[in-house]
Tab-separated table of C-alpha atoms and ligand atoms in Angstrom:
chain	number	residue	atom	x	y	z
A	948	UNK	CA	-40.193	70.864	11.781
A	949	UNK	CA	-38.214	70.659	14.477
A	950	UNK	CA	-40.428	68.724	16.743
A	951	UNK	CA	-40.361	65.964	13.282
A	952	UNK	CA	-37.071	66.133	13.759
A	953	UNK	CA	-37.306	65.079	17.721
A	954	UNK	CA	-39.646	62.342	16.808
A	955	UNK	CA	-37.140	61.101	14.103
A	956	UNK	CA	-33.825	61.275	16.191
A	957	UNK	CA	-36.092	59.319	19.020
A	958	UNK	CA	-36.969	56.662	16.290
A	959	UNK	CA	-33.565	56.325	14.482
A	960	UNK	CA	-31.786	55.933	17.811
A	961	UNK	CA	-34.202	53.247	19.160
A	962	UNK	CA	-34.054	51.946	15.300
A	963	UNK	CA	-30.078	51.204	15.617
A	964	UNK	CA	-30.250	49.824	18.992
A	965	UNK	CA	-32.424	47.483	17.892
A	966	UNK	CA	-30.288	46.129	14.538
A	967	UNK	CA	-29.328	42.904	15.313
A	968	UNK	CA	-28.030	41.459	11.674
A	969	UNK	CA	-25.782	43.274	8.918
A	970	UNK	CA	-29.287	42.905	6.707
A	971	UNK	CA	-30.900	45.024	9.249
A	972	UNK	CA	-27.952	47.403	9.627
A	973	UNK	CA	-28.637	47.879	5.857
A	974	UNK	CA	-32.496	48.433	6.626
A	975	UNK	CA	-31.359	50.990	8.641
A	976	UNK	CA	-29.379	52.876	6.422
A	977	UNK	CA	-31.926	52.769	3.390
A	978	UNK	CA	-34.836	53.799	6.131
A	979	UNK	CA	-32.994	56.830	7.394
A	980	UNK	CA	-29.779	57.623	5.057
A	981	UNK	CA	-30.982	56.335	1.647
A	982	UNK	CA	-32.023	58.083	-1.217
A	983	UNK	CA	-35.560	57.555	-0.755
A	984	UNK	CA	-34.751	57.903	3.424
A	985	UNK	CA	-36.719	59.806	6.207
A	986	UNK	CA	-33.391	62.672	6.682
A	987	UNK	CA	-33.817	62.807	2.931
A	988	UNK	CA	-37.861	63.709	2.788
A	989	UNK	CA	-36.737	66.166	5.437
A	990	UNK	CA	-34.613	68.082	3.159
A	991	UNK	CA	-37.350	68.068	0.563
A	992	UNK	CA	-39.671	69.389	3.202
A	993	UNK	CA	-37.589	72.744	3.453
A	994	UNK	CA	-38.944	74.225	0.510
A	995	UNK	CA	-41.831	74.240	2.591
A	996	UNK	CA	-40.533	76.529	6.006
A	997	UNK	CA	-39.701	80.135	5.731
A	998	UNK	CA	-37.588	81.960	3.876
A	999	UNK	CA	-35.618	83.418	7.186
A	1000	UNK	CA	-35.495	79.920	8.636
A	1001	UNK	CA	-34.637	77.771	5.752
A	1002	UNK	CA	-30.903	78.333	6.623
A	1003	UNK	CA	-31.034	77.476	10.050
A	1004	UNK	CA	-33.262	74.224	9.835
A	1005	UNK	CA	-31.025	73.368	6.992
A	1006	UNK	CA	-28.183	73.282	9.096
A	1007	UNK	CA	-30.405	71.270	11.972
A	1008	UNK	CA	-31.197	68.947	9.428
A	1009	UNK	CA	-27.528	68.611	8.271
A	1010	UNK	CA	-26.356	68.005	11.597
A	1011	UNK	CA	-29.016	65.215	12.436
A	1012	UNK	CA	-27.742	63.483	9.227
A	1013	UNK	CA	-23.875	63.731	10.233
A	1014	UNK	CA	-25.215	62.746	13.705
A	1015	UNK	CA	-27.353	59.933	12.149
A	1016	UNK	CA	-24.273	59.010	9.938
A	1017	UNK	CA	-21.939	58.750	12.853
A	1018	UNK	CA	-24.381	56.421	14.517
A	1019	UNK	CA	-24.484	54.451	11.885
A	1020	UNK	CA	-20.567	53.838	10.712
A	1021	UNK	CA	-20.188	53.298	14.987
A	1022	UNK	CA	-22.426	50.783	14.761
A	1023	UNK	CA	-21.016	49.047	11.274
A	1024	UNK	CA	-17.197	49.070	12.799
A	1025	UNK	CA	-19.076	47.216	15.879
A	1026	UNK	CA	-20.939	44.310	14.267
A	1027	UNK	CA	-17.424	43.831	11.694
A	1028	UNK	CA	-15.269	43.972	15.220
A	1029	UNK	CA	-18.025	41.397	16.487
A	1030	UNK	CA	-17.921	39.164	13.375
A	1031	UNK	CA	-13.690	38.962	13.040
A	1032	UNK	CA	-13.700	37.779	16.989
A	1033	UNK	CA	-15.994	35.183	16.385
A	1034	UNK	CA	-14.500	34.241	13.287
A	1035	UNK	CA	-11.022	34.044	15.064
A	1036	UNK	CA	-12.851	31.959	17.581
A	1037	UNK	CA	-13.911	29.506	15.736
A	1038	UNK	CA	-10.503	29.006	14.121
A	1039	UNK	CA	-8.670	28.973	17.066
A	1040	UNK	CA	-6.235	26.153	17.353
A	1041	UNK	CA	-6.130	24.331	20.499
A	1042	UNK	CA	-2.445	23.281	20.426
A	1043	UNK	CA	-2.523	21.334	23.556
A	1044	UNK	CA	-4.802	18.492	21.488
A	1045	UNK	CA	-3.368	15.548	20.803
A	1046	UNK	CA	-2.782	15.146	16.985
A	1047	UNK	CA	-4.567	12.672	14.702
A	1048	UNK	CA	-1.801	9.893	14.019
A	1049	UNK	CA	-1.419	8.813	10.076
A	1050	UNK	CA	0.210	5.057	10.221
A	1051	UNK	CA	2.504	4.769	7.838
A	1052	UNK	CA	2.179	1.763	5.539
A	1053	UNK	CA	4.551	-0.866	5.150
A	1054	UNK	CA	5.537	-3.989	3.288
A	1055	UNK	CA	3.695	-7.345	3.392
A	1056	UNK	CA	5.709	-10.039	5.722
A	1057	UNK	CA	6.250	-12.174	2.197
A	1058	UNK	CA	7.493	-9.302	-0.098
A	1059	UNK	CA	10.010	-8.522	3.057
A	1060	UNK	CA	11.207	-11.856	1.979
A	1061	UNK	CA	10.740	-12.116	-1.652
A	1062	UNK	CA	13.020	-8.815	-1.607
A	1063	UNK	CA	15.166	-10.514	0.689
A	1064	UNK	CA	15.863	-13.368	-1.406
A	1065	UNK	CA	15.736	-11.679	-4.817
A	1066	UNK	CA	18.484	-9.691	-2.643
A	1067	UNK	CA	20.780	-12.483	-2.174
A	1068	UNK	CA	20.329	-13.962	-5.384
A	1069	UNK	CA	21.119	-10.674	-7.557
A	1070	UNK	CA	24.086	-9.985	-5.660
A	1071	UNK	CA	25.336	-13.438	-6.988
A	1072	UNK	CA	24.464	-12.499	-10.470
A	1073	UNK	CA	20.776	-13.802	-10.885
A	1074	UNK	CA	18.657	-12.103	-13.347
A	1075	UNK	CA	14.834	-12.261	-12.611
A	1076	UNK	CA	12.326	-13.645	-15.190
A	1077	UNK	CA	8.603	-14.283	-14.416
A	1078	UNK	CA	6.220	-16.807	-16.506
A	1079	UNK	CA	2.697	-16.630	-16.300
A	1080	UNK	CA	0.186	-17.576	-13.839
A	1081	UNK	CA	-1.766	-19.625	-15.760
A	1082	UNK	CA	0.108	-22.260	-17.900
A	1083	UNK	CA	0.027	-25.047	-19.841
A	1084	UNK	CA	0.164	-28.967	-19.040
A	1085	UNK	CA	3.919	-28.951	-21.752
A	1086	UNK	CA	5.612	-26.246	-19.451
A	1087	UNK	CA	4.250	-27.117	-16.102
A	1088	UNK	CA	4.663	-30.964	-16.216
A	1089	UNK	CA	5.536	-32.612	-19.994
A	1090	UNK	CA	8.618	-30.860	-20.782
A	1091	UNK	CA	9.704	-30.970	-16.869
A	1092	UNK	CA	9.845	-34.996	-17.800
A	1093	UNK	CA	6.576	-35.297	-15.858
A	1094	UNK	CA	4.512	-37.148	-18.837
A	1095	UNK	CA	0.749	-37.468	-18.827
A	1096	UNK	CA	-0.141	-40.638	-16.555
A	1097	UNK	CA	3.169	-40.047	-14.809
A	1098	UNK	CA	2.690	-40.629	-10.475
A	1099	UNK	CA	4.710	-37.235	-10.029
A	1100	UNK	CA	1.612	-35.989	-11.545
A	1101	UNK	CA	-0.328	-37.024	-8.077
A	1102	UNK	CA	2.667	-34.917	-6.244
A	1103	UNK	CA	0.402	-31.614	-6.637
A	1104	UNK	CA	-3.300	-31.321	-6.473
A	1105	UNK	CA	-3.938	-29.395	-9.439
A	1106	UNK	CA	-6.335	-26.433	-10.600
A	1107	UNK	CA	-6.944	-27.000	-14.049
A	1108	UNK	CA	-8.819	-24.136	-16.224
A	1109	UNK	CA	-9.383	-26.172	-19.211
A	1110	UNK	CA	-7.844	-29.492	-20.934
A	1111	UNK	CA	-3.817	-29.317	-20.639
A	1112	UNK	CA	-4.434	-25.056	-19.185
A	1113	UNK	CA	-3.651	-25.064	-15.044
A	1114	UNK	CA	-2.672	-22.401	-12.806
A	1115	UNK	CA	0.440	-23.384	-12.548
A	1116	UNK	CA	1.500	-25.918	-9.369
A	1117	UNK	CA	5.245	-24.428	-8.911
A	1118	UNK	CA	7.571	-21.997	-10.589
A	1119	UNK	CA	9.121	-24.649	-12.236
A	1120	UNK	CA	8.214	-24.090	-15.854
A	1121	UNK	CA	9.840	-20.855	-15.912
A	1122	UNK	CA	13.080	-22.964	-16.404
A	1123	UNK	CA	11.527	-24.145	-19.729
A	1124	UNK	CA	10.585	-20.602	-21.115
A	1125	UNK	CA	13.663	-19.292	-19.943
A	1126	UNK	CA	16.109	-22.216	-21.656
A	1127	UNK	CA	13.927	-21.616	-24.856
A	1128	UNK	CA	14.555	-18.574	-25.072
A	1129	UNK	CA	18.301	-18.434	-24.380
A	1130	UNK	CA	20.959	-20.460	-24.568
A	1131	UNK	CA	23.789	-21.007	-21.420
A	1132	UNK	CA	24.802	-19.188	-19.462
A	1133	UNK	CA	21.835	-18.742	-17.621
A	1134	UNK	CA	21.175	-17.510	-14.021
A	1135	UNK	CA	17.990	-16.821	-13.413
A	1136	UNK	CA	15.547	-16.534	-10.073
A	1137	UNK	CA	11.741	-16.652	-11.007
A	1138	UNK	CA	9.091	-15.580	-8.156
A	1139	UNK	CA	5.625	-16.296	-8.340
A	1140	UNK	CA	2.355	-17.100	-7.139
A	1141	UNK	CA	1.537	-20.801	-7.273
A	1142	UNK	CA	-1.990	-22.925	-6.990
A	1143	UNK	CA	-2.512	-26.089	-5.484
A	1144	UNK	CA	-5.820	-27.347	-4.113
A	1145	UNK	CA	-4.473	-28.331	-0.874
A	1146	UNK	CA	-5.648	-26.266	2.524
A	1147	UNK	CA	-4.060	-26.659	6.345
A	1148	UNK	CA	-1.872	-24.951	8.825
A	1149	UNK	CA	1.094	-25.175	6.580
A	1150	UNK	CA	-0.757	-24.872	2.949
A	1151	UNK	CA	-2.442	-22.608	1.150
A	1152	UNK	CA	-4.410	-23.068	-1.762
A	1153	UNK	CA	-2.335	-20.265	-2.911
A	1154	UNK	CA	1.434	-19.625	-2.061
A	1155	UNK	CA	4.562	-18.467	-3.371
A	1156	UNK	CA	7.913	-20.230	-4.600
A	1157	UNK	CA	11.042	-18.442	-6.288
A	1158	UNK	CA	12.482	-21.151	-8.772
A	1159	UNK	CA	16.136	-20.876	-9.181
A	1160	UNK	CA	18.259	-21.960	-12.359
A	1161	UNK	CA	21.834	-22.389	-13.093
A	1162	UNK	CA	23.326	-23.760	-16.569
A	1163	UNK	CA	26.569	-23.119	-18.074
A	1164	UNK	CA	29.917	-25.744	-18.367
A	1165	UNK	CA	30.558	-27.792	-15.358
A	1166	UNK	CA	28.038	-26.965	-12.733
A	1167	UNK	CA	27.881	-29.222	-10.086
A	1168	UNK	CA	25.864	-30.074	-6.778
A	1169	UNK	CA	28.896	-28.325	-5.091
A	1170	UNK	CA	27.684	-24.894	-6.681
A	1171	UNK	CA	24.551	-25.469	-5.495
A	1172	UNK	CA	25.852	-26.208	-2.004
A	1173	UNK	CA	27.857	-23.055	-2.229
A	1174	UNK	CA	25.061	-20.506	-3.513
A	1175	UNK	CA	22.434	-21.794	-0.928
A	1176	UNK	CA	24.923	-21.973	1.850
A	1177	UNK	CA	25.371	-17.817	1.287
A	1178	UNK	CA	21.238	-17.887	1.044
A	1179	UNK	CA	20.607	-18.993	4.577
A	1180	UNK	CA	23.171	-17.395	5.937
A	1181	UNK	CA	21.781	-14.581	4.736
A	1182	UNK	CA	18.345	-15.400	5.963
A	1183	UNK	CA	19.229	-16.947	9.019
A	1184	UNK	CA	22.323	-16.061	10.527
A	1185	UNK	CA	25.945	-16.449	9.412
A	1186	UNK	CA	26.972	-19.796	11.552
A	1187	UNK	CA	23.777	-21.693	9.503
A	1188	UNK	CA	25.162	-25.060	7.574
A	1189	UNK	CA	22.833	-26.867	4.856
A	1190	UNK	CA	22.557	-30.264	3.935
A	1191	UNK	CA	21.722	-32.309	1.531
A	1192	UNK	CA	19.725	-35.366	1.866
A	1193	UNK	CA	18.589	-37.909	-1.868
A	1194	UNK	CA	14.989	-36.858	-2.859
A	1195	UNK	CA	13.137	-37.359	-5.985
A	1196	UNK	CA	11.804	-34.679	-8.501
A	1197	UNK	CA	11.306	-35.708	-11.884
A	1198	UNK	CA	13.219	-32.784	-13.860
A	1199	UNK	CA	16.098	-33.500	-11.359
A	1200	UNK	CA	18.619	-36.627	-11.109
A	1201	UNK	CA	20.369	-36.803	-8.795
A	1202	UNK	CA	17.374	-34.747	-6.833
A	1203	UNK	CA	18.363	-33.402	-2.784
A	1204	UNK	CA	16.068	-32.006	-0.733
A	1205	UNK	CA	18.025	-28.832	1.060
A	1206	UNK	CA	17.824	-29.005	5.158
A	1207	UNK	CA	19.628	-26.137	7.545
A	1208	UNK	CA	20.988	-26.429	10.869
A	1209	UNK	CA	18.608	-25.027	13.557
A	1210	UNK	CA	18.847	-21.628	13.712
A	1211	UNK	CA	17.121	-22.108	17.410
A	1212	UNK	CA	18.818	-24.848	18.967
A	1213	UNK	CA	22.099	-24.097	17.027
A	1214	UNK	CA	21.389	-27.846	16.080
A	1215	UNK	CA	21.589	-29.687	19.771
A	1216	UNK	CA	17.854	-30.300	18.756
A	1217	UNK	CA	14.809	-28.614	20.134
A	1218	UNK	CA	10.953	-28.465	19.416
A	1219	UNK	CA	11.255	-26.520	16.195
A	1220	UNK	CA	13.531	-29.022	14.681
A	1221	UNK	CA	11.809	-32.168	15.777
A	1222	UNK	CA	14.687	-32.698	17.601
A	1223	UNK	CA	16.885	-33.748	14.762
A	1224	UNK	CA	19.107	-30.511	14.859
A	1225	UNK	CA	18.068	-29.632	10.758
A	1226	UNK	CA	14.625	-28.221	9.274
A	1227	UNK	CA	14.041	-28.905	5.664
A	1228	UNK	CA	13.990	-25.395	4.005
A	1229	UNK	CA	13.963	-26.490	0.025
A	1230	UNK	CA	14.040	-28.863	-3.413
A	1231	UNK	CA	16.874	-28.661	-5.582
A	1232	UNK	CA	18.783	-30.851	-7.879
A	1233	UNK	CA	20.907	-31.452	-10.927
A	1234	UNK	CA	18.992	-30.369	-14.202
A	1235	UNK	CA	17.503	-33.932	-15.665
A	1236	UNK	CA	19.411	-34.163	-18.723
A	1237	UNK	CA	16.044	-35.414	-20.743
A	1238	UNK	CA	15.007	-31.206	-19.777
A	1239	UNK	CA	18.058	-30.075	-21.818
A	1240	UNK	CA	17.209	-31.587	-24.160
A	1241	UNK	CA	13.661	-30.538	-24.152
A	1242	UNK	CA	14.905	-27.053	-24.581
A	1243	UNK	CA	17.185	-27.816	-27.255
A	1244	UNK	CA	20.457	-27.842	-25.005
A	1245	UNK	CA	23.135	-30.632	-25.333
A	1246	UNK	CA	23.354	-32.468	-22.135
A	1247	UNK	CA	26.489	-33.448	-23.026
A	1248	UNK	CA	27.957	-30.315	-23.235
A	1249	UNK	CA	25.939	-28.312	-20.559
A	1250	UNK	CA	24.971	-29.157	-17.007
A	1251	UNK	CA	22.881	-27.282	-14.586
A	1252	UNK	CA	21.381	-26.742	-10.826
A	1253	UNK	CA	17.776	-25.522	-10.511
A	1254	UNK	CA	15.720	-24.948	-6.707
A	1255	UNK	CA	12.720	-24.075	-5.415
A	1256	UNK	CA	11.733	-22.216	-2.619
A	1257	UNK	CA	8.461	-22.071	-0.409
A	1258	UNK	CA	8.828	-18.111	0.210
A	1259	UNK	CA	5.721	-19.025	2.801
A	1260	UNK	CA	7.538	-21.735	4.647
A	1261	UNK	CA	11.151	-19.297	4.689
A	1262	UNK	CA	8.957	-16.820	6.358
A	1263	UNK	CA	7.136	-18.565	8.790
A	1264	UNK	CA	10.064	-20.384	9.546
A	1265	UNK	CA	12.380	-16.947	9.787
A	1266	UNK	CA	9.515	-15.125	12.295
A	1267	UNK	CA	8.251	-18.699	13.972
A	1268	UNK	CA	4.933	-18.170	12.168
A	1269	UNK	CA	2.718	-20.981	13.141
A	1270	UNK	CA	-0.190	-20.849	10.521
A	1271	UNK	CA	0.113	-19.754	6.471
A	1272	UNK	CA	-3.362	-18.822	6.960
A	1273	UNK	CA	-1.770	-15.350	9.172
A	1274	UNK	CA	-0.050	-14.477	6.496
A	1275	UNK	CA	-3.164	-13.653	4.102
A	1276	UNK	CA	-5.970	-12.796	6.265
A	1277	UNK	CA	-4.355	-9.031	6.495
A	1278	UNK	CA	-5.160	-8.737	9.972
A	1279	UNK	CA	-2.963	-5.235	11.032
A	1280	UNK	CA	-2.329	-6.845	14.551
A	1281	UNK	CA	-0.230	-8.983	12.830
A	1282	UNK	CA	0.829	-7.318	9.735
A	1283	UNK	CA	2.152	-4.115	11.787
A	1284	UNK	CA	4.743	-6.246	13.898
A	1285	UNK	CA	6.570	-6.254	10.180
A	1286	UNK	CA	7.105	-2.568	10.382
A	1287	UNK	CA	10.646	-1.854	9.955
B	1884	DAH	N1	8.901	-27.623	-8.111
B	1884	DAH	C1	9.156	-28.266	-6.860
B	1884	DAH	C2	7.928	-28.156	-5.979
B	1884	DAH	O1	7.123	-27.307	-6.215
B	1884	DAH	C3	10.323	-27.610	-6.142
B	1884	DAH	C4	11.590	-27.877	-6.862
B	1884	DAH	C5	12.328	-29.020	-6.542
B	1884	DAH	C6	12.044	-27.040	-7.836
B	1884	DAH	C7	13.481	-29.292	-7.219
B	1884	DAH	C8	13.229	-27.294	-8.511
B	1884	DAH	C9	13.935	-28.423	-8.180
B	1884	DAH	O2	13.724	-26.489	-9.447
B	1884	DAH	O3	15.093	-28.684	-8.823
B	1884	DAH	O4	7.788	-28.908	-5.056
């Protein structure tokens, strides 16, 4: 027997060095240690030897499992020792790497100025209101004193959806919904997309405007003056001057276009104003009276201002854009240079 056991301790050693895997560790065990094991068959065995020597090769036999046991946990503590240094390898943080930038998002060059002017406005007491997108031929031309057949009509290329439906060609008819609905005072700013099937450097199909309306007792072109002068100065710079210059719009009379003084040249004259020392910046007028009265409010007792701005043409003009088209193409070469 203990020449088997020689053969066995030769085996199990040459067994362990060859492990290579937990699984096989496991083999291991079950082939030598398990209940079914070689060390186990041994100790059945010893009913076999001699009376005399059953002590004693019980004992051997004892001491080759402790031995084979010791081998064995060694070996376990080695591969887990193994296993937690490669693990900690692998997760090892190389803090000298440069770090994966996130870019922070930011606002679109137009809602910059939107805010901007929205800005302004409220702090002067303007509520906002916003009419739809789509609209129909009363609000966006008839009841603006722009009848059917009208030339004005031939101002704006219009989209039209359906027989007297168009997306609508300015803000304008918010003034209508809004003086239906309520009667003076009003203040209100209305911002919105507009459509107009018109395409070059300086249009877009598609483009924004922010319609402003005044009507109480006693407004004059002098409060326009005096609200828009506080807009571009705001927009602009503090020395910037307006002026107004006779225009036509059909819902206004008398109707002024809205020019600033250059903001580059300080008005001496230089490329961006032609040379003429102004750039026109916006529409505005006296409410027509024949509007009142389309919304049910006594011209003779009310008067009111109204404007419209380009909010494409106040940005461009504010960051010397050159082309409308920049400014919806969402190319982040451009857009980024907006990060505040
Ligand atoms: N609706 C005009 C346009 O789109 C702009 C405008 C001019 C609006 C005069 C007004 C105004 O309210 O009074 O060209």
């Amino acid at each position: 027997m203990e020449e088997q056991i020689k053969v066995l301790r030769q085996q199990m050693e040459e067994a362990l060095a060859a492990v290579s895997s937990k699984d096989e560790l496991a083999a291991f065990w079950q082939a030598y240690l398990g209940k079914n094991g070689s060390i186990a068959a041994l100790m059945k065995g010893l009913g076999k030897v001699d009376k005399e020597q059953r002590p004693v090769m019980g004992k051997v036999i004892n001491q080759f499992k402790a031995e084979a046991e010791e081998k064995y946990q060694a070996m376990r503590e080695k591969m887990e020792a193994a296993e937690l240094e490669a693990a900690n390898r692998s997760e090892q943080v190389d803090i000298t790497m440069p770090a994966t930038r996130v870019s922070a998002g930011a606002l679109h060059p137009l809602t910059l100025v939107k805010n901007q002017i929205v800005d302004v406005f409220a702090g002067m007491g303007f509520e906002i209101f916003e009419g739809p997108e789509i609209e129909d031929d009363d609000h966006n031309f008839t009841r603006l004193n722009v009848a059917k057949n009208h030339p004005a009509r031939d101002m704006q290329d219009t989209f039209y959806v359906a027989e007297d439906i168009v997306l609508r060609t300015h803000t304008s008819g918010a003034q209508i919904r809004v003086m239906d609905a309520q009667q003076p005072p009003i203040k209100i700013l209305a911002p919105g997309r507009v459509f107009r099937s018109d395409s070059d450097a300086t249009h877009s199909p598609m483009f924004h405007q922010m319609e402003g309306l005044v009507v109480d007792k006693n407004i004059t072109l002098c409060d326009l003056q005096g609200m828009l002068d506080k807009f571009v100065q705001a927009m602009f710079g503090e020395g910037i001057r307006t002026r107004l210059r006779p225009s036509y719009f059909p819902f206004t009379e008398p109707s002024v276009e809205v020019d600033v003084s250059c903001f580059e040249c300080g008005g001496k004259g230089c490329g961006l104003c032609k040379g003429t020392g102004w750039i026109e910046v916006l529409g505005g007028g006296i409410v027509h009276h024949k509007v009142l009265e389309n919304c049910g409010i006594d011209p003779n007792v009310y008067s009111g201002f109204a404007f419209g701005i380009g909010i494409e043409r106040i940005t461009m003009l504010k960051y010397g854009i050159n082309n409308i088209g920049l400014l919806f193409e969402n190319d982040l070469r451009f857009l980024k240079q907006f990060q505040e």
